């Protein structure tokens, strides 16, 4: 079963010491959600709140993502969220392309080969650069389908932290862009797996599921 395979992988991830990022983090942060999900959302890497709670996208970015998902009729318990890198870089700096590549080849690729999603949503540039190519710009590439090297159907959208940095009209426009990208992703999932329930009746309360570690 996929959930058991992911559980075994999570146990291995906790012992990872493959790169220097590990020493500045409390512990690696894996993934959250449904192992059978046909859709996977890939962020950048854990921030401070994620490092504290051991859950991806649980802090301010995650809260905004959850609202966007709810608007697009998806909930966190029914999809799967993960990151390119698993350990929080010191000072929350953006991981380099090399750091992303090294970590994703060790962990994310294994997750994806277990989950075999129909659709991947790249949240922001770091995920776009890894899944697509480092030359791509998120402002141009968002909303367009591309294939990852492993053959997954991917679509990129803005990272929620980018939305949080915008204000006024720019923020409204970018939020609508994200909403349309999520709808597009959902449409593709439902074309291929029409019976999969992407939404529970309530939004997922991650803070009731995860405690500070
Ligand atoms: N937290 C995450 O888990 N991923 C991000 O991309 C940003 C914050």
PDB file of C-alpha atoms and ligand atoms in Angstrom:
ATOM      1  CA  UNK A   1       0.000   0.000   0.000  1.00  0.00           C
ATOM      2  CA  UNK A   2       1.181   3.490  -0.832  1.00  0.00           C
ATOM      3  CA  UNK A   3       0.630   4.820   2.698  1.00  0.00           C
ATOM      4  CA  UNK A   4       2.812   2.071   4.172  1.00  0.00           C
ATOM      5  CA  UNK A   5       5.551   2.689   1.637  1.00  0.00           C
ATOM      6  CA  UNK A   6       5.450   6.404   2.426  1.00  0.00           C
ATOM      7  CA  UNK A   7       5.585   5.661   6.145  1.00  0.00           C
ATOM      8  CA  UNK A   8       8.709   3.574   5.678  1.00  0.00           C
ATOM      9  CA  UNK A   9      10.247   6.383   3.622  1.00  0.00           C
ATOM     10  CA  UNK A  10       9.353   8.933   6.335  1.00  0.00           C
ATOM     11  CA  UNK A  11      11.260   6.865   8.892  1.00  0.00           C
ATOM     12  CA  UNK A  12      14.338   6.905   6.637  1.00  0.00           C
ATOM     13  CA  UNK A  13      13.992  10.644   6.038  1.00  0.00           C
ATOM     14  CA  UNK A  14      14.250  11.362   9.764  1.00  0.00           C
ATOM     15  CA  UNK A  15      17.759   9.848   9.725  1.00  0.00           C
ATOM     16  CA  UNK A  16      18.942  11.810   6.702  1.00  0.00           C
ATOM     17  CA  UNK A  17      22.311  13.480   7.114  1.00  0.00           C
ATOM     18  CA  UNK A  18      23.157  13.866   3.472  1.00  0.00           C
ATOM     19  CA  UNK A  19      23.844  17.604   3.440  1.00  0.00           C
ATOM     20  CA  UNK A  20      24.820  20.474   5.762  1.00  0.00           C
ATOM     21  CA  UNK A  21      21.255  21.873   5.893  1.00  0.00           C
ATOM     22  CA  UNK A  22      20.343  19.160   8.383  1.00  0.00           C
ATOM     23  CA  UNK A  23      22.453  20.607  11.206  1.00  0.00           C
ATOM     24  CA  UNK A  24      20.589  23.941  11.302  1.00  0.00           C
ATOM     25  CA  UNK A  25      17.107  22.391  11.305  1.00  0.00           C
ATOM     26  CA  UNK A  26      15.255  20.750  14.203  1.00  0.00           C
ATOM     27  CA  UNK A  27      14.595  17.782  11.905  1.00  0.00           C
ATOM     28  CA  UNK A  28      13.640  17.110   8.286  1.00  0.00           C
ATOM     29  CA  UNK A  29      10.043  17.915   7.332  1.00  0.00           C
ATOM     30  CA  UNK A  30       8.405  15.371   5.040  1.00  0.00           C
ATOM     31  CA  UNK A  31       4.991  15.448   3.421  1.00  0.00           C
ATOM     32  CA  UNK A  32       1.391  15.570   4.531  1.00  0.00           C
ATOM     33  CA  UNK A  33      -1.814  14.268   3.046  1.00  0.00           C
ATOM     34  CA  UNK A  34      -3.326  11.321   1.291  1.00  0.00           C
ATOM     35  CA  UNK A  35      -0.928   8.763  -0.169  1.00  0.00           C
ATOM     36  CA  UNK A  36      -3.547   7.880  -2.805  1.00  0.00           C
ATOM     37  CA  UNK A  37      -3.984  11.480  -3.909  1.00  0.00           C
ATOM     38  CA  UNK A  38      -3.824  11.980  -7.678  1.00  0.00           C
ATOM     39  CA  UNK A  39      -2.514  15.518  -7.070  1.00  0.00           C
ATOM     40  CA  UNK A  40       0.671  16.618  -5.315  1.00  0.00           C
ATOM     41  CA  UNK A  41       1.553  20.195  -4.377  1.00  0.00           C
ATOM     42  CA  UNK A  42       5.267  20.904  -4.157  1.00  0.00           C
ATOM     43  CA  UNK A  43       6.539  23.912  -2.230  1.00  0.00           C
ATOM     44  CA  UNK A  44      10.063  25.136  -1.633  1.00  0.00           C
ATOM     45  CA  UNK A  45      11.158  23.985   1.785  1.00  0.00           C
ATOM     46  CA  UNK A  46      10.177  24.263   5.429  1.00  0.00           C
ATOM     47  CA  UNK A  47      10.159  27.622   7.170  1.00  0.00           C
ATOM     48  CA  UNK A  48      10.332  28.171  10.922  1.00  0.00           C
ATOM     49  CA  UNK A  49       6.782  27.054  11.724  1.00  0.00           C
ATOM     50  CA  UNK A  50       7.142  23.952   9.559  1.00  0.00           C
ATOM     51  CA  UNK A  51      10.439  23.083  11.271  1.00  0.00           C
ATOM     52  CA  UNK A  52       8.758  23.477  14.658  1.00  0.00           C
ATOM     53  CA  UNK A  53       5.730  21.345  13.833  1.00  0.00           C
ATOM     54  CA  UNK A  54       7.201  18.835  11.385  1.00  0.00           C
ATOM     55  CA  UNK A  55       4.514  19.504   8.807  1.00  0.00           C
ATOM     56  CA  UNK A  56       4.968  21.092   5.375  1.00  0.00           C
ATOM     57  CA  UNK A  57       3.094  24.312   4.623  1.00  0.00           C
ATOM     58  CA  UNK A  58       1.537  24.753   8.055  1.00  0.00           C
ATOM     59  CA  UNK A  59       2.763  28.331   8.677  1.00  0.00           C
ATOM     60  CA  UNK A  60       1.464  31.563   7.091  1.00  0.00           C
ATOM     61  CA  UNK A  61       2.048  30.313   3.520  1.00  0.00           C
ATOM     62  CA  UNK A  62       0.289  27.068   4.295  1.00  0.00           C
ATOM     63  CA  UNK A  63      -2.685  28.844   5.827  1.00  0.00           C
ATOM     64  CA  UNK A  64      -3.087  30.869   2.653  1.00  0.00           C
ATOM     65  CA  UNK A  65      -2.646  27.761   0.520  1.00  0.00           C
ATOM     66  CA  UNK A  66      -5.423  26.072   2.502  1.00  0.00           C
ATOM     67  CA  UNK A  67      -7.791  28.962   1.769  1.00  0.00           C
ATOM     68  CA  UNK A  68      -6.941  28.829  -1.926  1.00  0.00           C
ATOM     69  CA  UNK A  69      -7.443  25.053  -1.969  1.00  0.00           C
ATOM     70  CA  UNK A  70     -10.792  25.388  -0.226  1.00  0.00           C
ATOM     71  CA  UNK A  71     -11.885  27.950  -2.845  1.00  0.00           C
ATOM     72  CA  UNK A  72     -10.847  25.475  -5.547  1.00  0.00           C
ATOM     73  CA  UNK A  73     -12.719  22.633  -3.768  1.00  0.00           C
ATOM     74  CA  UNK A  74      -9.770  20.745  -2.321  1.00  0.00           C
ATOM     75  CA  UNK A  75      -8.672  20.070   1.256  1.00  0.00           C
ATOM     76  CA  UNK A  76      -5.270  19.211   2.626  1.00  0.00           C
ATOM     77  CA  UNK A  77      -6.305  15.786   3.936  1.00  0.00           C
ATOM     78  CA  UNK A  78      -7.371  14.691   0.444  1.00  0.00           C
ATOM     79  CA  UNK A  79      -4.380  15.993  -1.511  1.00  0.00           C
ATOM     80  CA  UNK A  80      -0.679  15.637  -0.741  1.00  0.00           C
ATOM     81  CA  UNK A  81       1.683  18.506   0.009  1.00  0.00           C
ATOM     82  CA  UNK A  82       5.444  18.281   0.111  1.00  0.00           C
ATOM     83  CA  UNK A  83       8.568  20.323  -0.595  1.00  0.00           C
ATOM     84  CA  UNK A  84      11.651  20.285  -2.790  1.00  0.00           C
ATOM     85  CA  UNK A  85      13.963  20.425   0.220  1.00  0.00           C
ATOM     86  CA  UNK A  86      13.254  18.817   3.570  1.00  0.00           C
ATOM     87  CA  UNK A  87      15.419  20.818   5.993  1.00  0.00           C
ATOM     88  CA  UNK A  88      14.908  24.481   6.775  1.00  0.00           C
ATOM     89  CA  UNK A  89      17.821  26.554   5.488  1.00  0.00           C
ATOM     90  CA  UNK A  90      19.279  28.784   8.215  1.00  0.00           C
ATOM     91  CA  UNK A  91      17.583  32.186   8.247  1.00  0.00           C
ATOM     92  CA  UNK A  92      14.891  30.925   5.855  1.00  0.00           C
ATOM     93  CA  UNK A  93      17.046  31.673   2.832  1.00  0.00           C
ATOM     94  CA  UNK A  94      15.966  30.337  -0.545  1.00  0.00           C
ATOM     95  CA  UNK A  95      17.719  27.023  -1.239  1.00  0.00           C
ATOM     96  CA  UNK A  96      20.119  26.990  -4.183  1.00  0.00           C
ATOM     97  CA  UNK A  97      19.302  25.010  -7.321  1.00  0.00           C
ATOM     98  CA  UNK A  98      22.033  22.521  -6.350  1.00  0.00           C
ATOM     99  CA  UNK A  99      20.640  22.052  -2.832  1.00  0.00           C
ATOM    100  CA  UNK A 100      17.174  21.542  -4.286  1.00  0.00           C
ATOM    101  CA  UNK A 101      18.438  19.007  -6.781  1.00  0.00           C
ATOM    102  CA  UNK A 102      20.416  16.993  -4.250  1.00  0.00           C
ATOM    103  CA  UNK A 103      17.549  16.781  -1.768  1.00  0.00           C
ATOM    104  CA  UNK A 104      14.803  16.182  -4.315  1.00  0.00           C
ATOM    105  CA  UNK A 105      16.741  13.392  -5.984  1.00  0.00           C
ATOM    106  CA  UNK A 106      17.140  11.705  -2.617  1.00  0.00           C
ATOM    107  CA  UNK A 107      13.607  12.172  -1.268  1.00  0.00           C
ATOM    108  CA  UNK A 108      11.030  13.857  -3.474  1.00  0.00           C
ATOM    109  CA  UNK A 109      11.704  11.495  -6.373  1.00  0.00           C
ATOM    110  CA  UNK A 110      11.101   8.516  -4.090  1.00  0.00           C
ATOM    111  CA  UNK A 111       7.847  10.066  -2.823  1.00  0.00           C
ATOM    112  CA  UNK A 112       6.652  10.658  -6.366  1.00  0.00           C
ATOM    113  CA  UNK A 113       7.559   7.174  -7.514  1.00  0.00           C
ATOM    114  CA  UNK A 114       5.380   5.781  -4.703  1.00  0.00           C
ATOM    115  CA  UNK A 115       2.470   8.219  -5.140  1.00  0.00           C
ATOM    116  CA  UNK A 116       2.512   8.330  -8.955  1.00  0.00           C
ATOM    117  CA  UNK A 117       0.317  11.440  -9.101  1.00  0.00           C
ATOM    118  CA  UNK A 118      -1.709  12.364 -12.157  1.00  0.00           C
ATOM    119  CA  UNK A 119      -0.927  16.037 -11.658  1.00  0.00           C
ATOM    120  CA  UNK A 120       1.779  18.006  -9.861  1.00  0.00           C
ATOM    121  CA  UNK A 121       1.344  21.651  -8.892  1.00  0.00           C
ATOM    122  CA  UNK A 122       4.671  23.471  -8.502  1.00  0.00           C
ATOM    123  CA  UNK A 123       4.298  26.219  -5.924  1.00  0.00           C
ATOM    124  CA  UNK A 124       6.732  28.948  -6.919  1.00  0.00           C
ATOM    125  CA  UNK A 125      10.114  29.206  -8.588  1.00  0.00           C
ATOM    126  CA  UNK A 126      12.111  26.634  -6.624  1.00  0.00           C
ATOM    127  CA  UNK A 127       9.673  23.850  -7.547  1.00  0.00           C
ATOM    128  CA  UNK A 128       9.350  25.163 -11.116  1.00  0.00           C
ATOM    129  CA  UNK A 129      13.133  25.228 -11.542  1.00  0.00           C
ATOM    130  CA  UNK A 130      13.505  21.660 -10.326  1.00  0.00           C
ATOM    131  CA  UNK A 131      10.530  20.123 -12.126  1.00  0.00           C
ATOM    132  CA  UNK A 132      10.804  22.208 -15.279  1.00  0.00           C
ATOM    133  CA  UNK A 133      14.070  23.997 -15.850  1.00  0.00           C
ATOM    134  CA  UNK A 134      16.148  26.670 -14.076  1.00  0.00           C
ATOM    135  CA  UNK A 135      15.664  29.089 -16.991  1.00  0.00           C
ATOM    136  CA  UNK A 136      11.904  29.280 -16.515  1.00  0.00           C
ATOM    137  CA  UNK A 137      10.390  32.361 -14.901  1.00  0.00           C
ATOM    138  CA  UNK A 138       7.338  31.834 -12.716  1.00  0.00           C
ATOM    139  CA  UNK A 139       5.628  35.006 -13.970  1.00  0.00           C
ATOM    140  CA  UNK A 140       5.662  33.615 -17.525  1.00  0.00           C
ATOM    141  CA  UNK A 141       5.437  29.894 -16.912  1.00  0.00           C
ATOM    142  CA  UNK A 142       2.602  29.810 -14.385  1.00  0.00           C
ATOM    143  CA  UNK A 143      -0.664  28.374 -15.621  1.00  0.00           C
ATOM    144  CA  UNK A 144       0.983  26.363 -18.406  1.00  0.00           C
ATOM    145  CA  UNK A 145       1.313  22.604 -18.471  1.00  0.00           C
ATOM    146  CA  UNK A 146       4.719  20.999 -18.807  1.00  0.00           C
ATOM    147  CA  UNK A 147       6.187  17.528 -18.292  1.00  0.00           C
ATOM    148  CA  UNK A 148       8.804  16.885 -15.631  1.00  0.00           C
ATOM    149  CA  UNK A 149      11.857  14.816 -16.553  1.00  0.00           C
ATOM    150  CA  UNK A 150      10.110  11.847 -14.927  1.00  0.00           C
ATOM    151  CA  UNK A 151       7.089  12.374 -17.185  1.00  0.00           C
ATOM    152  CA  UNK A 152       4.646  13.849 -14.661  1.00  0.00           C
ATOM    153  CA  UNK A 153       2.115  16.431 -15.846  1.00  0.00           C
ATOM    154  CA  UNK A 154       2.974  19.627 -13.996  1.00  0.00           C
ATOM    155  CA  UNK A 155       1.536  23.105 -13.732  1.00  0.00           C
ATOM    156  CA  UNK A 156       3.178  25.939 -11.829  1.00  0.00           C
ATOM    157  CA  UNK A 157       1.539  28.676  -9.858  1.00  0.00           C
ATOM    158  CA  UNK A 158       2.695  31.451  -7.562  1.00  0.00           C
ATOM    159  CA  UNK A 159       4.009  30.447  -4.158  1.00  0.00           C
ATOM    160  CA  UNK A 160       1.689  31.615  -1.351  1.00  0.00           C
ATOM    161  CA  UNK A 161       4.580  33.521   0.271  1.00  0.00           C
ATOM    162  CA  UNK A 162       4.767  35.651  -2.903  1.00  0.00           C
ATOM    163  CA  UNK A 163       1.057  36.436  -2.572  1.00  0.00           C
ATOM    164  CA  UNK A 164       1.642  37.433   1.053  1.00  0.00           C
ATOM    165  CA  UNK A 165       4.335  39.901  -0.008  1.00  0.00           C
ATOM    166  CA  UNK A 166       2.067  41.610  -2.548  1.00  0.00           C
ATOM    167  CA  UNK A 167      -0.528  44.230  -1.665  1.00  0.00           C
ATOM    168  CA  UNK A 168      -3.562  45.925  -3.152  1.00  0.00           C
ATOM    169  CA  UNK A 169      -4.490  45.343  -6.791  1.00  0.00           C
ATOM    170  CA  UNK A 170      -1.372  43.270  -7.533  1.00  0.00           C
ATOM    171  CA  UNK A 171      -2.285  40.869  -4.772  1.00  0.00           C
ATOM    172  CA  UNK A 172      -5.868  40.533  -5.963  1.00  0.00           C
ATOM    173  CA  UNK A 173      -4.733  39.782  -9.533  1.00  0.00           C
ATOM    174  CA  UNK A 174      -2.140  37.236  -8.389  1.00  0.00           C
ATOM    175  CA  UNK A 175      -4.678  35.507  -6.113  1.00  0.00           C
ATOM    176  CA  UNK A 176      -7.073  35.121  -9.051  1.00  0.00           C
ATOM    177  CA  UNK A 177      -4.208  33.701 -11.131  1.00  0.00           C
ATOM    178  CA  UNK A 178      -3.580  31.103  -8.438  1.00  0.00           C
ATOM    179  CA  UNK A 179      -7.276  30.285  -8.206  1.00  0.00           C
ATOM    180  CA  UNK A 180      -7.467  29.689 -11.973  1.00  0.00           C
ATOM    181  CA  UNK A 181      -4.291  27.553 -11.918  1.00  0.00           C
ATOM    182  CA  UNK A 182      -5.718  25.415  -9.116  1.00  0.00           C
ATOM    183  CA  UNK A 183      -9.004  25.029 -11.001  1.00  0.00           C
ATOM    184  CA  UNK A 184      -7.085  23.966 -14.086  1.00  0.00           C
ATOM    185  CA  UNK A 185      -5.163  21.372 -12.061  1.00  0.00           C
ATOM    186  CA  UNK A 186      -8.362  20.097 -10.454  1.00  0.00           C
ATOM    187  CA  UNK A 187     -10.063  19.814 -13.850  1.00  0.00           C
ATOM    188  CA  UNK A 188      -7.250  17.637 -15.184  1.00  0.00           C
ATOM    189  CA  UNK A 189      -7.298  15.410 -12.103  1.00  0.00           C
ATOM    190  CA  UNK A 190     -11.036  14.887 -12.423  1.00  0.00           C
ATOM    191  CA  UNK A 191     -10.785  14.095 -16.142  1.00  0.00           C
ATOM    192  CA  UNK A 192      -8.450  11.218 -15.336  1.00  0.00           C
ATOM    193  CA  UNK A 193      -9.689  10.134 -11.892  1.00  0.00           C
ATOM    194  CA  UNK A 194     -13.326  11.331 -11.850  1.00  0.00           C
ATOM    195  CA  UNK A 195     -14.334   9.487  -8.682  1.00  0.00           C
ATOM    196  CA  UNK A 196     -11.546  10.723  -6.395  1.00  0.00           C
ATOM    197  CA  UNK A 197     -12.849  13.033  -3.647  1.00  0.00           C
ATOM    198  CA  UNK A 198     -10.570  16.052  -3.554  1.00  0.00           C
ATOM    199  CA  UNK A 199     -12.433  17.736  -0.727  1.00  0.00           C
ATOM    200  CA  UNK A 200     -13.601  16.859   2.767  1.00  0.00           C
ATOM    201  CA  UNK A 201     -16.536  18.603   4.414  1.00  0.00           C
ATOM    202  CA  UNK A 202     -14.244  20.671   6.654  1.00  0.00           C
ATOM    203  CA  UNK A 203     -10.891  22.301   5.979  1.00  0.00           C
ATOM    204  CA  UNK A 204      -8.071  20.297   7.600  1.00  0.00           C
ATOM    205  CA  UNK A 205      -7.000  21.709  10.962  1.00  0.00           C
ATOM    206  CA  UNK A 206      -3.265  21.002  10.793  1.00  0.00           C
ATOM    207  CA  UNK A 207      -2.622  22.473  14.252  1.00  0.00           C
ATOM    208  CA  UNK A 208      -4.891  19.864  15.794  1.00  0.00           C
ATOM    209  CA  UNK A 209      -2.908  17.126  14.061  1.00  0.00           C
ATOM    210  CA  UNK A 210       0.640  18.365  14.699  1.00  0.00           C
ATOM    211  CA  UNK A 211       2.224  19.464  17.979  1.00  0.00           C
ATOM    212  CA  UNK A 212       5.498  21.331  18.436  1.00  0.00           C
ATOM    213  CA  UNK A 213       8.422  18.934  18.329  1.00  0.00           C
TER     214      UNK A 213
HETATM  215  N1  LIG B   1       6.619  26.109   4.090  1.00  0.00           N
HETATM  216  C1  LIG B   1       6.736  24.995   3.362  1.00  0.00           C
HETATM  217  O1  LIG B   1       6.593  23.905   3.853  1.00  0.00           O
HETATM  218  N2  LIG B   1       7.021  25.104   2.087  1.00  0.00           N
HETATM  219  C2  LIG B   1       7.165  26.263   1.519  1.00  0.00           C
HETATM  220  O2  LIG B   1       7.381  26.275   0.340  1.00  0.00           O
HETATM  221  C3  LIG B   1       7.063  27.430   2.308  1.00  0.00           C
HETATM  222  C4  LIG B   1       6.777  27.327   3.592  1.00  0.00           C
END
